[in-house]
CSV table of N, CA and C in Angstrom, one decimal:
chain,number,residue,atom,x,y,z
A,1,MET,N,-71.7,95.3,-117.4
A,1,MET,CA,-71.5,94.1,-116.7
A,1,MET,C,-70.1,93.5,-117.0
A,2,PRO,N,-69.3,93.2,-115.9
A,2,PRO,CA,-68.0,92.7,-116.2
A,2,PRO,C,-67.9,91.3,-116.8
A,3,GLU,N,-66.9,91.1,-117.6
A,3,GLU,CA,-66.7,89.8,-118.2
A,3,GLU,C,-66.4,88.7,-117.2
A,4,PRO,N,-66.9,87.5,-117.3
A,4,PRO,CA,-66.6,86.5,-116.4
A,4,PRO,C,-65.2,86.0,-116.5
A,5,ASP,N,-64.6,85.5,-115.5
A,5,ASP,CA,-63.2,85.0,-115.6
A,5,ASP,C,-63.3,83.5,-116.0
A,6,LEU,N,-62.2,82.9,-116.2
A,6,LEU,CA,-62.1,81.5,-116.7
A,6,LEU,C,-62.3,80.5,-115.6
A,7,GLY,N,-62.2,81.0,-114.3
A,7,GLY,CA,-62.5,80.2,-113.2
A,7,GLY,C,-62.1,78.7,-113.2
A,8,ASP,N,-63.0,77.8,-113.1
A,8,ASP,CA,-62.7,76.4,-113.0
A,8,ASP,C,-62.0,75.9,-114.3
A,9,PHE,N,-62.3,76.5,-115.4
A,9,PHE,CA,-61.7,76.1,-116.7
A,9,PHE,C,-60.2,76.3,-116.6
A,10,ALA,N,-59.7,77.4,-116.1
A,10,ALA,CA,-58.3,77.7,-115.9
A,10,ALA,C,-57.7,76.8,-114.9
A,11,VAL,N,-58.4,76.6,-113.8
A,11,VAL,CA,-57.8,75.7,-112.7
A,11,VAL,C,-57.7,74.3,-113.2
A,12,ALA,N,-58.6,73.8,-114.0
A,12,ALA,CA,-58.6,72.4,-114.5
A,12,ALA,C,-57.4,72.2,-115.4
A,13,GLN,N,-56.9,73.2,-116.1
A,13,GLN,CA,-55.8,73.0,-117.0
A,13,GLN,C,-54.5,72.7,-116.3
A,14,ASP,N,-54.2,73.3,-115.2
A,14,ASP,CA,-53.0,73.1,-114.4
A,14,ASP,C,-51.8,72.9,-115.3
A,15,GLY,N,-51.5,73.9,-116.1
A,15,GLY,CA,-50.5,73.8,-117.1
A,15,GLY,C,-49.1,73.9,-116.6
A,16,PRO,N,-48.1,73.5,-117.4
A,16,PRO,CA,-46.7,73.6,-117.0
A,16,PRO,C,-46.3,75.0,-116.8
A,17,LEU,N,-45.3,75.2,-116.0
A,17,LEU,CA,-44.7,76.6,-115.8
A,17,LEU,C,-43.4,76.7,-116.6
A,18,TYR,N,-43.0,77.8,-117.0
A,18,TYR,CA,-41.8,78.1,-117.7
A,18,TYR,C,-41.1,79.3,-117.0
A,19,VAL,N,-39.8,79.4,-117.2
A,19,VAL,CA,-39.1,80.6,-116.9
A,19,VAL,C,-38.6,81.1,-118.2
A,20,VAL,N,-39.0,82.4,-118.5
A,20,VAL,CA,-38.6,83.1,-119.7
A,20,VAL,C,-37.5,84.1,-119.4
A,21,THR,N,-36.4,84.1,-120.1
A,21,THR,CA,-35.3,85.0,-119.9
A,21,THR,C,-35.1,85.9,-121.1
A,22,ALA,N,-34.6,87.1,-120.9
A,22,ALA,CA,-34.3,88.0,-121.9
A,22,ALA,C,-33.1,88.9,-121.6
A,23,ALA,N,-32.4,89.4,-122.6
A,23,ALA,CA,-31.4,90.4,-122.3
A,23,ALA,C,-31.4,91.5,-123.4
A,24,ALA,N,-31.2,92.7,-123.0
A,24,ALA,CA,-31.1,93.8,-124.0
A,24,ALA,C,-30.4,95.0,-123.3
A,25,ASP,N,-29.6,95.6,-124.1
A,25,ASP,CA,-28.9,96.8,-123.6
A,25,ASP,C,-28.2,96.6,-122.3
A,26,GLY,N,-27.5,95.5,-122.2
A,26,GLY,CA,-26.7,95.1,-121.0
A,26,GLY,C,-27.5,94.7,-119.8
A,27,GLU,N,-28.9,94.6,-120.0
A,27,GLU,CA,-29.7,94.3,-118.8
A,27,GLU,C,-30.3,92.9,-119.1
A,28,ARG,N,-30.3,92.0,-118.0
A,28,ARG,CA,-30.9,90.7,-118.2
A,28,ARG,C,-32.2,90.6,-117.2
A,29,ALA,N,-33.1,89.8,-117.6
A,29,ALA,CA,-34.3,89.7,-116.8
A,29,ALA,C,-34.9,88.3,-117.0
A,30,GLY,N,-35.8,87.9,-116.1
A,30,GLY,CA,-36.5,86.6,-116.3
A,30,GLY,C,-37.7,86.6,-115.4
A,31,CYS,N,-38.7,85.8,-115.8
A,31,CYS,CA,-39.9,85.7,-115.0
A,31,CYS,C,-40.5,84.3,-115.2
A,32,LEU,N,-41.4,84.0,-114.3
A,32,LEU,CA,-42.2,82.8,-114.3
A,32,LEU,C,-43.4,83.0,-115.2
A,33,VAL,N,-43.6,82.1,-116.1
A,33,VAL,CA,-44.7,82.2,-117.1
A,33,VAL,C,-45.6,81.0,-117.0
A,34,GLY,N,-46.9,81.2,-116.9
A,34,GLY,CA,-47.9,80.1,-117.0
A,34,GLY,C,-48.7,80.1,-118.2
A,35,PHE,N,-48.6,81.2,-119.0
A,35,PHE,CA,-49.3,81.2,-120.3
A,35,PHE,C,-48.3,81.1,-121.4
A,36,ALA,N,-48.3,79.9,-122.0
A,36,ALA,CA,-47.4,79.6,-123.2
A,36,ALA,C,-47.8,78.4,-123.9
A,37,SER,N,-47.5,78.3,-125.2
A,37,SER,CA,-47.9,77.1,-125.9
A,37,SER,C,-47.2,77.1,-127.3
A,38,GLN,N,-47.0,75.9,-127.8
A,38,GLN,CA,-46.6,75.7,-129.2
A,38,GLN,C,-47.9,76.2,-129.9
A,39,CYS,N,-47.7,76.9,-131.0
A,39,CYS,CA,-48.8,77.5,-131.7
A,39,CYS,C,-48.7,77.2,-133.2
A,40,SER,N,-47.7,76.5,-133.7
A,40,SER,CA,-47.5,76.1,-135.1
A,40,SER,C,-46.6,75.0,-135.2
A,41,ILE,N,-46.9,74.0,-136.1
A,41,ILE,CA,-46.0,72.9,-136.3
A,41,ILE,C,-45.0,73.2,-137.5
A,42,ASP,N,-45.5,73.7,-138.6
A,42,ASP,CA,-44.7,74.0,-139.7
A,42,ASP,C,-45.1,75.3,-140.3
A,43,PRO,N,-44.3,76.4,-140.0
A,43,PRO,CA,-43.0,76.3,-139.3
A,43,PRO,C,-43.2,76.2,-137.8
A,44,PRO,N,-42.2,75.7,-137.1
A,44,PRO,CA,-42.4,75.6,-135.6
A,44,PRO,C,-42.4,77.0,-135.0
A,45,ARG,N,-43.5,77.2,-134.1
A,45,ARG,CA,-43.6,78.5,-133.4
A,45,ARG,C,-44.1,78.2,-132.0
A,46,PHE,N,-43.8,79.1,-131.1
A,46,PHE,CA,-44.2,79.0,-129.7
A,46,PHE,C,-44.5,80.4,-129.3
A,47,VAL,N,-45.5,80.6,-128.4
A,47,VAL,CA,-45.9,81.9,-127.9
A,47,VAL,C,-45.8,81.9,-126.4
A,48,VAL,N,-45.2,82.9,-125.9
A,48,VAL,CA,-45.2,83.1,-124.4
A,48,VAL,C,-45.8,84.5,-124.1
A,49,TRP,N,-46.6,84.5,-123.1
A,49,TRP,CA,-47.4,85.7,-122.7
A,49,TRP,C,-46.8,86.3,-121.5
A,50,LEU,N,-46.3,87.5,-121.6
A,50,LEU,CA,-45.7,88.2,-120.4
A,50,LEU,C,-46.6,89.4,-120.0
A,51,SER,N,-46.7,89.5,-118.6
A,51,SER,CA,-47.5,90.6,-118.1
A,51,SER,C,-46.9,91.9,-118.4
A,52,VAL,N,-47.7,92.9,-118.8
A,52,VAL,CA,-47.1,94.2,-119.2
A,52,VAL,C,-46.6,94.9,-118.0
A,53,GLU,N,-47.0,94.5,-116.8
A,53,GLU,CA,-46.5,95.1,-115.5
A,53,GLU,C,-45.2,94.5,-115.1
A,54,ASN,N,-44.7,93.4,-115.7
A,54,ASN,CA,-43.5,92.7,-115.3
A,54,ASN,C,-42.3,93.4,-115.7
A,55,HIS,N,-41.2,93.4,-114.9
A,55,HIS,CA,-39.9,93.9,-115.3
A,55,HIS,C,-39.4,93.2,-116.5
A,56,THR,N,-39.6,91.9,-116.6
A,56,THR,CA,-39.1,91.2,-117.8
A,56,THR,C,-39.7,91.7,-119.1
A,57,TYR,N,-41.0,92.1,-119.0
A,57,TYR,CA,-41.7,92.6,-120.2
A,57,TYR,C,-40.9,93.7,-120.9
A,58,GLY,N,-40.5,94.7,-120.0
A,58,GLY,CA,-39.7,95.8,-120.6
A,58,GLY,C,-38.4,95.4,-121.3
A,59,VAL,N,-37.7,94.5,-120.7
A,59,VAL,CA,-36.5,94.0,-121.3
A,59,VAL,C,-36.8,93.2,-122.6
A,60,ALA,N,-37.8,92.4,-122.5
A,60,ALA,CA,-38.2,91.6,-123.6
A,60,ALA,C,-38.6,92.4,-124.8
A,61,ARG,N,-39.3,93.5,-124.6
A,61,ARG,CA,-39.7,94.4,-125.7
A,61,ARG,C,-38.5,95.0,-126.4
A,62,ARG,N,-37.3,95.1,-125.7
A,62,ARG,CA,-36.1,95.6,-126.4
A,62,ARG,C,-35.2,94.5,-126.9
A,63,ALA,N,-35.5,93.3,-126.6
A,63,ALA,CA,-34.7,92.1,-127.0
A,63,ALA,C,-35.1,91.6,-128.4
A,64,ARG,N,-34.2,90.8,-129.0
A,64,ARG,CA,-34.5,90.2,-130.2
A,64,ARG,C,-34.8,88.7,-130.1
A,65,HIS,N,-34.4,88.1,-128.9
A,65,HIS,CA,-34.6,86.7,-128.6
A,65,HIS,C,-35.0,86.6,-127.2
A,66,LEU,N,-35.8,85.5,-126.9
A,66,LEU,CA,-36.1,85.1,-125.6
A,66,LEU,C,-35.7,83.6,-125.4
A,67,THR,N,-35.4,83.2,-124.2
A,67,THR,CA,-35.1,81.8,-123.9
A,67,THR,C,-36.2,81.3,-123.0
A,68,VAL,N,-36.8,80.2,-123.4
A,68,VAL,CA,-37.9,79.6,-122.6
A,68,VAL,C,-37.4,78.3,-122.0
A,69,HIS,N,-37.6,78.1,-120.7
A,69,HIS,CA,-37.1,77.0,-119.9
A,69,HIS,C,-38.3,76.2,-119.3
A,70,VAL,N,-38.2,74.9,-119.4
A,70,VAL,CA,-39.2,74.0,-118.8
A,70,VAL,C,-38.6,73.6,-117.5
A,71,LEU,N,-39.3,73.8,-116.4
A,71,LEU,CA,-38.7,73.5,-115.0
A,71,LEU,C,-39.0,72.0,-114.7
A,72,ARG,N,-38.1,71.4,-114.0
A,72,ARG,CA,-38.3,70.1,-113.4
A,72,ARG,C,-39.2,70.2,-112.2
A,73,ARG,N,-40.0,69.2,-111.9
A,73,ARG,CA,-40.9,69.2,-110.7
A,73,ARG,C,-40.1,69.6,-109.5
A,74,GLU,N,-38.9,69.2,-109.3
A,74,GLU,CA,-38.1,69.5,-108.1
A,74,GLU,C,-37.5,70.9,-108.1
A,75,GLN,N,-37.8,71.7,-109.1
A,75,GLN,CA,-37.3,73.1,-109.2
A,75,GLN,C,-38.3,74.1,-108.7
A,76,GLU,N,-39.0,73.8,-107.7
A,76,GLU,CA,-40.0,74.8,-107.2
A,76,GLU,C,-39.4,76.0,-106.6
A,77,ALA,N,-38.2,75.9,-106.0
A,77,ALA,CA,-37.5,77.1,-105.5
A,77,ALA,C,-37.1,78.0,-106.6
A,78,LEU,N,-36.7,77.5,-107.8
A,78,LEU,CA,-36.4,78.3,-108.9
A,78,LEU,C,-37.7,79.0,-109.4
A,79,ALA,N,-38.8,78.3,-109.5
A,79,ALA,CA,-40.1,78.9,-109.8
A,79,ALA,C,-40.4,80.1,-108.9
A,80,ARG,N,-40.2,79.8,-107.6
A,80,ARG,CA,-40.6,80.9,-106.6
A,80,ARG,C,-39.7,82.1,-106.8
A,81,LEU,N,-38.4,81.9,-107.1
A,81,LEU,CA,-37.5,83.0,-107.3
A,81,LEU,C,-37.9,83.8,-108.5
A,82,PHE,N,-38.2,83.2,-109.6
A,82,PHE,CA,-38.5,83.9,-110.8
A,82,PHE,C,-40.0,84.4,-110.8
A,83,GLY,N,-40.8,83.8,-110.0
A,83,GLY,CA,-42.2,84.3,-109.9
A,83,GLY,C,-42.5,85.2,-108.8
A,84,GLY,N,-41.8,85.1,-107.7
A,84,GLY,CA,-42.1,85.8,-106.4
A,84,GLY,C,-41.2,87.0,-106.2
A,85,ARG,N,-40.2,87.2,-107.0
A,85,ARG,CA,-39.4,88.4,-106.9
A,85,ARG,C,-39.5,89.2,-108.2
A,86,THR,N,-39.2,90.5,-108.1
A,86,THR,CA,-39.2,91.4,-109.2
A,86,THR,C,-37.8,91.8,-109.6
A,87,GLY,N,-37.5,91.8,-110.8
A,87,GLY,CA,-36.2,92.3,-111.3
A,87,GLY,C,-36.0,93.7,-111.1
A,88,ASP,N,-37.0,94.5,-110.7
A,88,ASP,CA,-36.9,95.9,-110.4
A,88,ASP,C,-36.0,96.1,-109.2
A,89,ARG,N,-36.0,95.0,-108.3
A,89,ARG,CA,-35.3,95.1,-107.0
A,89,ARG,C,-34.3,94.0,-106.8
A,90,THR,N,-34.4,92.9,-107.5
A,90,THR,CA,-33.6,91.7,-107.3
A,90,THR,C,-32.9,91.2,-108.5
A,91,ASP,N,-31.6,90.9,-108.4
A,91,ASP,CA,-30.9,90.2,-109.4
A,91,ASP,C,-31.2,88.7,-109.3
A,92,LYS,N,-32.1,88.2,-110.0
A,92,LYS,CA,-32.6,86.8,-109.9
A,92,LYS,C,-31.5,85.8,-110.3
A,93,PHE,N,-30.5,86.3,-111.0
A,93,PHE,CA,-29.4,85.4,-111.5
A,93,PHE,C,-28.3,85.3,-110.6
A,94,ALA,N,-28.2,86.1,-109.5
A,94,ALA,CA,-27.2,86.0,-108.5
A,94,ALA,C,-27.4,84.7,-107.8
A,95,GLY,N,-26.3,83.9,-107.7
A,95,GLY,CA,-26.4,82.7,-106.9
A,95,GLY,C,-27.0,81.5,-107.5
A,96,ILE,N,-27.4,81.6,-108.8
A,96,ILE,CA,-27.9,80.4,-109.5
A,96,ILE,C,-27.0,80.1,-110.7
A,97,ALA,N,-27.0,78.9,-111.2
A,97,ALA,CA,-26.2,78.5,-112.4
A,97,ALA,C,-26.9,78.9,-113.7
A,98,TRP,N,-26.2,79.7,-114.5
A,98,TRP,CA,-26.7,80.0,-115.8
A,98,TRP,C,-25.5,80.5,-116.7
A,99,ARG,N,-25.8,80.6,-118.0
A,99,ARG,CA,-24.8,81.1,-118.9
A,99,ARG,C,-25.5,82.0,-119.9
A,100,PRO,N,-24.7,82.9,-120.5
A,100,PRO,CA,-25.3,83.7,-121.6
A,100,PRO,C,-25.5,82.9,-122.8
A,101,GLY,N,-26.7,83.1,-123.4
A,101,GLY,CA,-27.0,82.4,-124.7
A,101,GLY,C,-27.0,83.4,-125.8
A,102,ARG,N,-27.9,83.2,-126.8
A,102,ARG,CA,-27.9,84.1,-127.9
A,102,ARG,C,-28.2,85.5,-127.5
A,103,GLU,N,-27.4,86.4,-127.9
A,103,GLU,CA,-27.5,87.9,-127.6
A,103,GLU,C,-27.6,88.1,-126.1
A,104,GLY,N,-27.0,87.2,-125.3
A,104,GLY,CA,-26.9,87.4,-123.8
A,104,GLY,C,-28.1,86.8,-123.1
A,105,SER,N,-29.2,86.3,-123.8
A,105,SER,CA,-30.3,85.8,-123.2
A,105,SER,C,-29.9,84.7,-122.2
A,106,PRO,N,-30.2,84.8,-120.9
A,106,PRO,CA,-29.7,83.8,-120.0
A,106,PRO,C,-30.3,82.4,-120.2
A,107,VAL,N,-29.4,81.4,-120.2
A,107,VAL,CA,-29.8,80.0,-120.3
A,107,VAL,C,-29.6,79.4,-118.9
A,108,LEU,N,-30.6,78.9,-118.2
A,108,LEU,CA,-30.5,78.4,-116.9
A,108,LEU,C,-30.0,76.9,-116.9
A,109,ALA,N,-29.1,76.6,-116.0
A,109,ALA,CA,-28.6,75.2,-115.9
A,109,ALA,C,-29.6,74.3,-115.2
A,110,GLY,N,-29.5,73.0,-115.6
A,110,GLY,CA,-30.2,72.0,-114.9
A,110,GLY,C,-31.7,71.9,-115.1
A,111,VAL,N,-32.3,72.7,-116.1
A,111,VAL,CA,-33.7,72.6,-116.3
A,111,VAL,C,-34.0,71.4,-117.2
A,112,ALA,N,-35.3,71.1,-117.3
A,112,ALA,CA,-35.7,69.9,-118.0
A,112,ALA,C,-35.4,70.1,-119.5
A,113,ALA,N,-35.7,71.2,-120.0
A,113,ALA,CA,-35.5,71.5,-121.5
A,113,ALA,C,-35.5,73.1,-121.6
A,114,TRP,N,-34.9,73.5,-122.7
A,114,TRP,CA,-34.9,75.0,-123.0
A,114,TRP,C,-34.8,75.2,-124.5
A,115,PHE,N,-35.2,76.3,-125.0
A,115,PHE,CA,-34.9,76.7,-126.4
A,115,PHE,C,-34.9,78.3,-126.4
A,116,THR,N,-34.1,78.8,-127.3
A,116,THR,CA,-34.1,80.2,-127.6
A,116,THR,C,-34.8,80.5,-128.9
A,117,GLY,N,-35.7,81.5,-128.9
A,117,GLY,CA,-36.4,81.8,-130.0
A,117,GLY,C,-36.3,83.3,-130.4
A,118,ARG,N,-36.3,83.5,-131.7
A,118,ARG,CA,-36.2,84.9,-132.3
A,118,ARG,C,-37.7,85.4,-132.2
A,119,ILE,N,-37.8,86.6,-131.7
A,119,ILE,CA,-39.1,87.3,-131.6
A,119,ILE,C,-39.6,87.7,-133.0
A,120,GLU,N,-40.7,87.0,-133.4
A,120,GLU,CA,-41.2,87.3,-134.7
A,120,GLU,C,-42.3,88.4,-134.7
A,121,ALA,N,-43.1,88.4,-133.6
A,121,ALA,CA,-44.2,89.4,-133.4
A,121,ALA,C,-44.5,89.5,-132.0
A,122,VAL,N,-45.2,90.6,-131.6
A,122,VAL,CA,-45.8,90.7,-130.3
A,122,VAL,C,-47.2,91.0,-130.5
A,123,VAL,N,-48.1,90.3,-129.7
A,123,VAL,CA,-49.5,90.4,-129.9
A,123,VAL,C,-50.2,90.9,-128.6
A,124,ALA,N,-51.0,91.9,-128.7
A,124,ALA,CA,-51.7,92.4,-127.5
A,124,ALA,C,-52.7,91.4,-127.1
A,125,GLY,N,-52.9,91.3,-125.7
A,125,GLY,CA,-53.9,90.3,-125.2
A,125,GLY,C,-54.4,90.7,-123.9
A,126,GLY,N,-54.7,92.0,-123.7
A,126,GLY,CA,-55.2,92.4,-122.4
A,126,GLY,C,-54.0,92.8,-121.5
A,127,ASP,N,-53.9,92.2,-120.2
A,127,ASP,CA,-52.8,92.6,-119.3
A,127,ASP,C,-51.6,91.8,-119.6
A,128,HIS,N,-51.6,91.0,-120.6
A,128,HIS,CA,-50.4,90.2,-121.1
A,128,HIS,C,-50.2,90.5,-122.6
A,129,GLU,N,-49.0,90.4,-123.1
A,129,GLU,CA,-48.7,90.4,-124.5
A,129,GLU,C,-48.0,89.1,-124.9
A,130,GLY,N,-48.4,88.6,-126.0
A,130,GLY,CA,-47.8,87.4,-126.5
A,130,GLY,C,-46.6,87.6,-127.4
A,131,PHE,N,-45.5,86.9,-127.1
A,131,PHE,CA,-44.3,87.0,-127.9
A,131,PHE,C,-44.2,85.8,-128.7
A,132,LEU,N,-44.4,85.9,-130.1
A,132,LEU,CA,-44.3,84.8,-131.0
A,132,LEU,C,-42.8,84.5,-131.3
A,133,LEU,N,-42.4,83.3,-131.0
A,133,LEU,CA,-41.0,82.9,-131.1
A,133,LEU,C,-40.8,81.8,-132.2
A,134,ALA,N,-39.7,82.1,-133.0
A,134,ALA,CA,-39.2,81.1,-134.0
A,134,ALA,C,-38.0,80.5,-133.3
A,135,PRO,N,-38.0,79.2,-133.0
A,135,PRO,CA,-36.8,78.6,-132.4
A,135,PRO,C,-35.6,78.7,-133.3
A,136,ILE,N,-34.5,79.0,-132.6
A,136,ILE,CA,-33.2,79.1,-133.3
A,136,ILE,C,-32.1,78.2,-132.7
A,137,GLU,N,-32.4,77.8,-131.4
A,137,GLU,CA,-31.4,77.0,-130.7
A,137,GLU,C,-32.2,76.3,-129.6
A,138,ALA,N,-31.8,75.0,-129.4
A,138,ALA,CA,-32.5,74.2,-128.3
A,138,ALA,C,-31.4,73.5,-127.5
A,139,GLY,N,-31.7,73.3,-126.2
A,139,GLY,CA,-30.7,72.6,-125.4
A,139,GLY,C,-30.6,71.2,-125.7
A,140,PRO,N,-29.5,70.6,-125.6
A,140,PRO,CA,-29.3,69.1,-125.8
A,140,PRO,C,-30.1,68.4,-124.7
A,141,PRO,N,-30.5,67.2,-125.0
A,141,PRO,CA,-31.1,66.3,-124.0
A,141,PRO,C,-30.2,66.2,-122.8
A,142,GLY,N,-30.8,66.2,-121.6
A,142,GLY,CA,-30.0,66.1,-120.4
A,142,GLY,C,-29.6,64.7,-120.2
A,143,PRO,N,-28.8,64.4,-119.2
A,143,PRO,CA,-28.3,63.1,-118.9
A,143,PRO,C,-29.4,62.2,-118.3
A,144,GLU,N,-30.5,62.8,-117.8
A,144,GLU,CA,-31.6,62.0,-117.3
A,144,GLU,C,-32.9,62.5,-117.9
A,145,PRO,N,-33.9,61.6,-118.0
A,145,PRO,CA,-35.2,62.0,-118.6
A,145,PRO,C,-35.8,63.2,-117.9
A,146,ALA,N,-36.4,64.0,-118.7
A,146,ALA,CA,-37.0,65.3,-118.2
A,146,ALA,C,-38.0,65.1,-117.1
A,147,GLY,N,-38.8,64.0,-117.2
A,147,GLY,CA,-39.8,63.7,-116.2
A,147,GLY,C,-41.0,64.7,-116.3
A,148,ALA,N,-41.9,64.7,-115.3
A,148,ALA,CA,-43.0,65.6,-115.4
A,148,ALA,C,-42.6,67.0,-115.0
A,149,PRO,N,-43.1,68.0,-115.8
A,149,PRO,CA,-42.7,69.4,-115.5
A,149,PRO,C,-43.4,70.0,-114.3
A,150,LEU,N,-42.8,71.0,-113.7
A,150,LEU,CA,-43.5,71.7,-112.6
A,150,LEU,C,-44.8,72.3,-113.1
A,151,ARG,N,-45.8,72.2,-112.4
A,151,ARG,CA,-47.1,72.8,-112.8
A,151,ARG,C,-47.6,73.8,-111.9
A,152,TYR,N,-48.5,74.6,-112.4
A,152,TYR,CA,-49.1,75.8,-111.7
A,152,TYR,C,-49.7,75.4,-110.3
A,153,GLY,N,-50.4,74.2,-110.3
A,153,GLY,CA,-51.0,73.8,-109.0
A,153,GLY,C,-50.0,73.6,-107.9
A,154,GLU,N,-48.7,73.4,-108.2
A,154,GLU,CA,-47.7,73.1,-107.2
A,154,GLU,C,-47.2,74.4,-106.6
A,155,VAL,N,-47.4,75.6,-107.2
A,155,VAL,CA,-47.0,76.9,-106.7
A,155,VAL,C,-48.1,77.9,-106.7
A,156,ARG,N,-49.4,77.3,-106.6
A,156,ARG,CA,-50.6,78.2,-106.6
A,156,ARG,C,-50.5,79.3,-105.5
A,157,ASP,N,-49.9,79.0,-104.4
A,157,ASP,CA,-49.8,79.9,-103.3
A,157,ASP,C,-48.8,81.0,-103.5
A,158,LEU,N,-48.0,81.0,-104.6
A,158,LEU,CA,-46.9,82.0,-104.8
A,158,LEU,C,-47.5,83.4,-104.9
A,159,GLU,N,-46.8,84.3,-104.1
A,159,GLU,CA,-47.1,85.7,-104.2
A,159,GLU,C,-46.3,86.3,-105.3
A,160,PRO,N,-46.9,86.8,-106.4
A,160,PRO,CA,-46.1,87.3,-107.5
A,160,PRO,C,-45.3,88.6,-107.1
A,161,GLY,N,-44.2,88.8,-107.8
A,161,GLY,CA,-43.4,89.9,-107.6
A,161,GLY,C,-44.0,91.2,-108.1
A,162,HIS,N,-44.9,91.0,-109.1
A,162,HIS,CA,-45.7,92.2,-109.7
A,162,HIS,C,-47.1,91.7,-109.8
A,163,PRO,N,-48.1,92.6,-109.7
A,163,PRO,CA,-49.4,92.2,-110.0
A,163,PRO,C,-49.5,91.8,-111.5
A,164,ALA,N,-50.5,91.0,-111.9
A,164,ALA,CA,-50.7,90.6,-113.3
A,164,ALA,C,-51.1,91.9,-114.0
């Protein structure tokens, strides 16, 4: 008998979306992430879950750092770019504002908040793997309050660039 899915429980959470970026061996990548959370206060730790089918996953497995970005509610187009296109065929960084961060991990401009974390461990979790991050750098506060982040419910109709 198949396991039940999380159904209404997952829908009720309507969590924030993140863009996670990575760089390794001269290659950069990024994807939209809906599974992520702070997981420790002392020491501070954050975990992001990447689909093993995703182009970014392959780059992240070779990287030493990942950068996690919180999107502003008005950045739906950025969410659709990083969630609806695959880095196998598209340079997602062409035409958007970004700069290289730690070890080349792209830091996107104009997001609500961001941090770069050193990958401490990778945890298996089914069709996604969790990257446990120790923060090493965080973006300064922006000139305006971050406001409410973009949430899953606002892009629920997005066709992913890769299957989960």
